Structures are given as structure tokens and as C-alpha cells.
Amino acid sequence: MAYTQQLIMVSLGPGDPELITLKALKALKDSDAIGVPTKSSDRSFDRSLTYRIVRSLMESEGFERPIFPVYTPMRFREEDWQAQVETLYGAMEEHGRVCFVTLGDSGIYSTVYYLLDRIAKQRPELYETCDVIPGVTSFSQASALAKRPLCVGESQLRIVPLLDKEVPTTTVYMRPKIGMDIDAIPEEGAMVTFEDLGFSGEKITKGKIQTVRRYMTLLIDFFKKDPHAV
Ligand SMILES: C[S@@+](CC[C@H](N)C(=O)[O-])C[C@H]1O[C@@H](n2cnc3c(N)ncnc32)[C@H](O)[C@@H]1O
């Protein structure tokens, strides 16, 4: 039987199963199988927080899907990511629509883009049908628990990986003034403009727009990846 194969990268949120989004939960329920990362070489889920979240959701929401392990040893090696995408290719062959789950939000230091970058090169047609579902980050939850804003008024947020070297930066520009000329904003990586996300006028433009038309405008200067970096 020919299945529709699709891969959905599902962000689970920071740990509390109730912090999953409705969209992510729906994707899990609509899937044919769920890939859960494990750092254990025996592929067990004994130490897997993602497994606990998925099991807890299945129990509380009353659904059941096959769960398969995706071995993610965190060694930052090409062969490990290749093995992970091959596990996902195999699962799609067997099941059809497959979710791969990660903690927090997939845009923040997650395995997701190591895998998607490979899939884009190896299986461009499959890549086009892949969805990424965002989630609550660990620091959004930390801010809520501390009852302290990450940024408000005249302040800004920095996310700093604790590494012993300089790394390229992604900058998110928000709260522009309508009519503002954004030519003056420097572009160091790859700028994308997002207007009215989730609303009827949603528009995503590669590069900078000339003038800000809507208050609900975000510009993201995405970091440029070092082509030699793994
Ligand atoms: C590989 S990053 C993943 C970040 C995740 N995608 C997010 O959106 O928060 C892992 C780091 O995020 C932070 N982190 C993630 N989940 C956390 C949690 N439940 N409690 C505290 N820190 C957490 C820790 O700094 C940890 O070293």
C-alpha cells in the first residue's frame, strides 16, 4: 500500500506536557508514528524526557501511536545526523506520516535543523512537504515561573550559548514604527521580513521591505551558517 509520506518536526515545549501547543498535539494525534530522541545507545527511553512527555500526552488525551527511537548521541557528528535522517526515512516508508519530537522550541538549539538541512539536500520533494511546529522555549517558561520579563520597555534579550568562541548571531528586530525606513538596519546574515503572522494579511518577504507598513512586523536577520561547520 502506498502511504502519503510526511515528516513533521514537533516542538513539545520545555517539559510540562500542558505547555505543548494545540497544533503540536494535533500533529501527534494525526500522525502514524512518533520518533522520539534517545541518548541511550541501547535505544531505551529510560532517561528520555521527550518520551515521558509524549506518553503523558497519550494517556491524558486518550490516543496511542507507535513510538520509535531516534538515537541522538549529541556528538555533533555528520554520521550521527545521517543515521537519524535514515531512521526517519525508514519510519516514513513503514508508517507514512511521521512526527519527530524535540524539547522547547525547534528554532532554539535543536537537532531539527541538522536533520532538515540534510533532508533538503537528499530528498528535496520530501523537504517541501515537511512542517515545523514551534513551541514554548525553556526560557519563556523560566520567565513565567520567575514572574520576570525577558525584555520590556527599553530593554532587549540576548541568548548566549556558553561556548569558548565567537559565533554568528541571529537578530530579531521588533516593535518598528509605521512609516519607518528600514534601510538603515544592518544586514549581516539573511534578512527576512514577516508581516501580520497568523492574520489574513500574513506576508513573508525575503530581505528587507523599504518602509514599515504594519506595526505587526518582525525582521529577522538569520545568522549565516559557516559552510564548513558541522
Ligand atoms: C539543546 S538546548 C535546547 C533548547 C530548547 N529547544 C528550547 O527551546 O529551550 C538545551 C538547553 O536549553 C536549556 N533548557 C532546555 N530545557 C530546559 C529545562 N526544562 N530546564 C532548564 N533548562 C532547559 C538548558 O540550558 C539546556 O542546556
mmCIF file of N, CA and C in Angstrom, residues 7 9 75-89 92 110-128 130 225-230:
data_model
loop_
_atom_site.group_PDB
_atom_site.id
_atom_site.type_symbol
_atom_site.label_atom_id
_atom_site.label_comp_id
_atom_site.label_asym_id
_atom_site.label_seq_id
_atom_site.Cartn_x
_atom_site.Cartn_y
_atom_site.Cartn_z
ATOM 1 N N LEU A 7 6.918 14.325 7.037
ATOM 2 C CA LEU A 7 7.662 14.453 8.290
ATOM 3 C C LEU A 7 7.275 15.776 8.940
ATOM 4 N N MET A 9 8.122 18.134 12.229
ATOM 5 C CA MET A 9 9.007 18.397 13.364
ATOM 6 C C MET A 9 8.166 19.066 14.439
ATOM 7 N N ARG A 75 26.906 14.033 19.692
ATOM 8 C CA ARG A 75 28.358 14.105 19.450
ATOM 9 C C ARG A 75 28.660 15.092 18.323
ATOM 10 N N PHE A 76 27.631 15.668 17.759
ATOM 11 C CA PHE A 76 27.755 16.634 16.659
ATOM 12 C C PHE A 76 28.578 16.054 15.507
ATOM 13 N N ARG A 77 28.249 14.838 15.122
ATOM 14 C CA ARG A 77 28.948 14.188 14.011
ATOM 15 C C ARG A 77 28.001 13.993 12.852
ATOM 16 N N GLU A 78 28.570 14.203 11.624
ATOM 17 C CA GLU A 78 27.787 14.033 10.390
ATOM 18 C C GLU A 78 27.094 12.671 10.359
ATOM 19 N N GLU A 79 27.863 11.629 10.712
ATOM 20 C CA GLU A 79 27.304 10.272 10.569
ATOM 21 C C GLU A 79 26.115 10.044 11.513
ATOM 22 N N ASP A 80 26.137 10.733 12.660
ATOM 23 C CA ASP A 80 25.003 10.581 13.583
ATOM 24 C C ASP A 80 23.745 11.212 12.998
ATOM 25 N N TRP A 81 23.897 12.427 12.418
ATOM 26 C CA TRP A 81 22.717 13.073 11.822
ATOM 27 C C TRP A 81 22.211 12.274 10.626
ATOM 28 N N GLN A 82 23.165 11.724 9.854
ATOM 29 C CA GLN A 82 22.747 10.909 8.709
ATOM 30 C C GLN A 82 21.968 9.681 9.190
ATOM 31 N N ALA A 83 22.461 9.072 10.269
ATOM 32 C CA ALA A 83 21.743 7.895 10.806
ATOM 33 C C ALA A 83 20.338 8.308 11.265
ATOM 34 N N GLN A 84 20.237 9.514 11.829
ATOM 35 C CA GLN A 84 18.919 9.972 12.306
ATOM 36 C C GLN A 84 17.953 10.183 11.135
ATOM 37 N N VAL A 85 18.441 10.835 10.051
ATOM 38 C CA VAL A 85 17.512 11.042 8.923
ATOM 39 C C VAL A 85 17.142 9.700 8.306
ATOM 40 N N GLU A 86 18.091 8.761 8.303
ATOM 41 C CA GLU A 86 17.753 7.446 7.735
ATOM 42 C C GLU A 86 16.717 6.721 8.595
ATOM 43 N N THR A 87 16.806 6.894 9.903
ATOM 44 C CA THR A 87 15.767 6.322 10.774
ATOM 45 C C THR A 87 14.413 6.923 10.400
ATOM 46 N N LEU A 88 14.397 8.240 10.153
ATOM 47 C CA LEU A 88 13.126 8.896 9.806
ATOM 48 C C LEU A 88 12.633 8.464 8.424
ATOM 49 N N TYR A 89 13.557 8.333 7.449
ATOM 50 C CA TYR A 89 13.149 7.854 6.116
ATOM 51 C C TYR A 89 12.512 6.471 6.240
ATOM 52 N N MET A 92 9.058 6.617 7.730
ATOM 53 C CA MET A 92 8.048 7.113 6.782
ATOM 54 C C MET A 92 7.653 6.025 5.785
ATOM 55 N N SER A 110 18.150 23.162 18.490
ATOM 56 C CA SER A 110 17.600 21.807 18.480
ATOM 57 C C SER A 110 18.187 21.017 17.317
ATOM 58 N N THR A 111 18.012 19.716 17.372
ATOM 59 C CA THR A 111 18.504 18.794 16.330
ATOM 60 C C THR A 111 17.799 19.032 14.999
ATOM 61 N N VAL A 112 16.623 19.642 15.075
ATOM 62 C CA VAL A 112 15.736 19.701 13.916
ATOM 63 C C VAL A 112 16.433 20.189 12.645
ATOM 64 N N TYR A 113 17.203 21.272 12.752
ATOM 65 C CA TYR A 113 17.747 21.833 11.507
ATOM 66 C C TYR A 113 18.978 21.095 10.997
ATOM 67 N N TYR A 114 19.678 20.367 11.865
ATOM 68 C CA TYR A 114 20.733 19.482 11.357
ATOM 69 C C TYR A 114 20.088 18.445 10.430
ATOM 70 N N LEU A 115 18.916 17.987 10.836
ATOM 71 C CA LEU A 115 18.229 16.951 10.053
ATOM 72 C C LEU A 115 17.585 17.556 8.802
ATOM 73 N N LEU A 116 16.884 18.675 8.985
ATOM 74 C CA LEU A 116 16.188 19.277 7.831
ATOM 75 C C LEU A 116 17.167 19.723 6.745
ATOM 76 N N ASP A 117 18.350 20.222 7.153
ATOM 77 C CA ASP A 117 19.348 20.639 6.153
ATOM 78 C C ASP A 117 19.751 19.450 5.275
ATOM 79 N N ARG A 118 19.900 18.299 5.924
ATOM 80 C CA ARG A 118 20.254 17.101 5.163
ATOM 81 C C ARG A 118 19.102 16.662 4.256
ATOM 82 N N ILE A 119 17.890 16.675 4.819
ATOM 83 C CA ILE A 119 16.726 16.224 4.041
ATOM 84 C C ILE A 119 16.541 17.138 2.823
ATOM 85 N N ALA A 120 16.780 18.442 3.010
ATOM 86 C CA ALA A 120 16.622 19.401 1.898
ATOM 87 C C ALA A 120 17.547 19.021 0.733
ATOM 88 N N LYS A 121 18.759 18.558 1.072
ATOM 89 C CA LYS A 121 19.712 18.195 0.006
ATOM 90 C C LYS A 121 19.391 16.821 -0.575
ATOM 91 N N GLN A 122 19.036 15.876 0.300
ATOM 92 C CA GLN A 122 18.899 14.489 -0.146
ATOM 93 C C GLN A 122 17.523 14.182 -0.735
ATOM 94 N N ARG A 123 16.471 14.797 -0.166
ATOM 95 C CA ARG A 123 15.105 14.469 -0.607
ATOM 96 C C ARG A 123 14.310 15.774 -0.714
ATOM 97 N N PRO A 124 14.665 16.653 -1.724
ATOM 98 C CA PRO A 124 14.034 17.974 -1.788
ATOM 99 C C PRO A 124 12.504 17.927 -1.850
ATOM 100 N N GLU A 125 11.941 16.904 -2.485
ATOM 101 C CA GLU A 125 10.472 16.848 -2.570
ATOM 102 C C GLU A 125 9.857 16.565 -1.201
ATOM 103 N N LEU A 126 10.508 15.708 -0.444
ATOM 104 C CA LEU A 126 10.032 15.419 0.909
ATOM 105 C C LEU A 126 10.186 16.670 1.780
ATOM 106 N N TYR A 127 11.337 17.355 1.624
ATOM 107 C CA TYR A 127 11.599 18.570 2.412
ATOM 108 C C TYR A 127 10.475 19.592 2.219
ATOM 109 N N GLU A 128 10.020 19.757 0.979
ATOM 110 C CA GLU A 128 8.956 20.740 0.687
ATOM 111 C C GLU A 128 7.681 20.450 1.474
ATOM 112 N N CYS A 130 7.640 18.929 4.449
ATOM 113 C CA CYS A 130 7.899 18.886 5.908
ATOM 114 C C CYS A 130 7.292 20.116 6.579
ATOM 115 N N LYS A 225 25.257 30.406 8.106
ATOM 116 C CA LYS A 225 25.965 29.227 8.593
ATOM 117 C C LYS A 225 27.334 29.123 7.932
ATOM 118 N N ASP A 226 28.356 28.829 8.743
ATOM 119 C CA ASP A 226 29.680 28.544 8.195
ATOM 120 C C ASP A 226 29.564 27.250 7.395
ATOM 121 N N PRO A 227 29.864 27.298 6.063
ATOM 122 C CA PRO A 227 29.652 26.083 5.254
ATOM 123 C C PRO A 227 30.522 24.925 5.717
ATOM 124 N N HIS A 228 31.599 25.215 6.485
ATOM 125 C CA HIS A 228 32.480 24.119 6.939
ATOM 126 C C HIS A 228 32.086 23.607 8.310
ATOM 127 N N ALA A 229 31.171 24.344 8.969
ATOM 128 C CA ALA A 229 30.788 23.924 10.332
ATOM 129 C C ALA A 229 29.867 22.719 10.268
ATOM 130 N N VAL A 230 29.960 21.838 11.285
ATOM 131 C CA VAL A 230 29.013 20.718 11.332
ATOM 132 C C VAL A 230 27.806 21.129 12.169
#
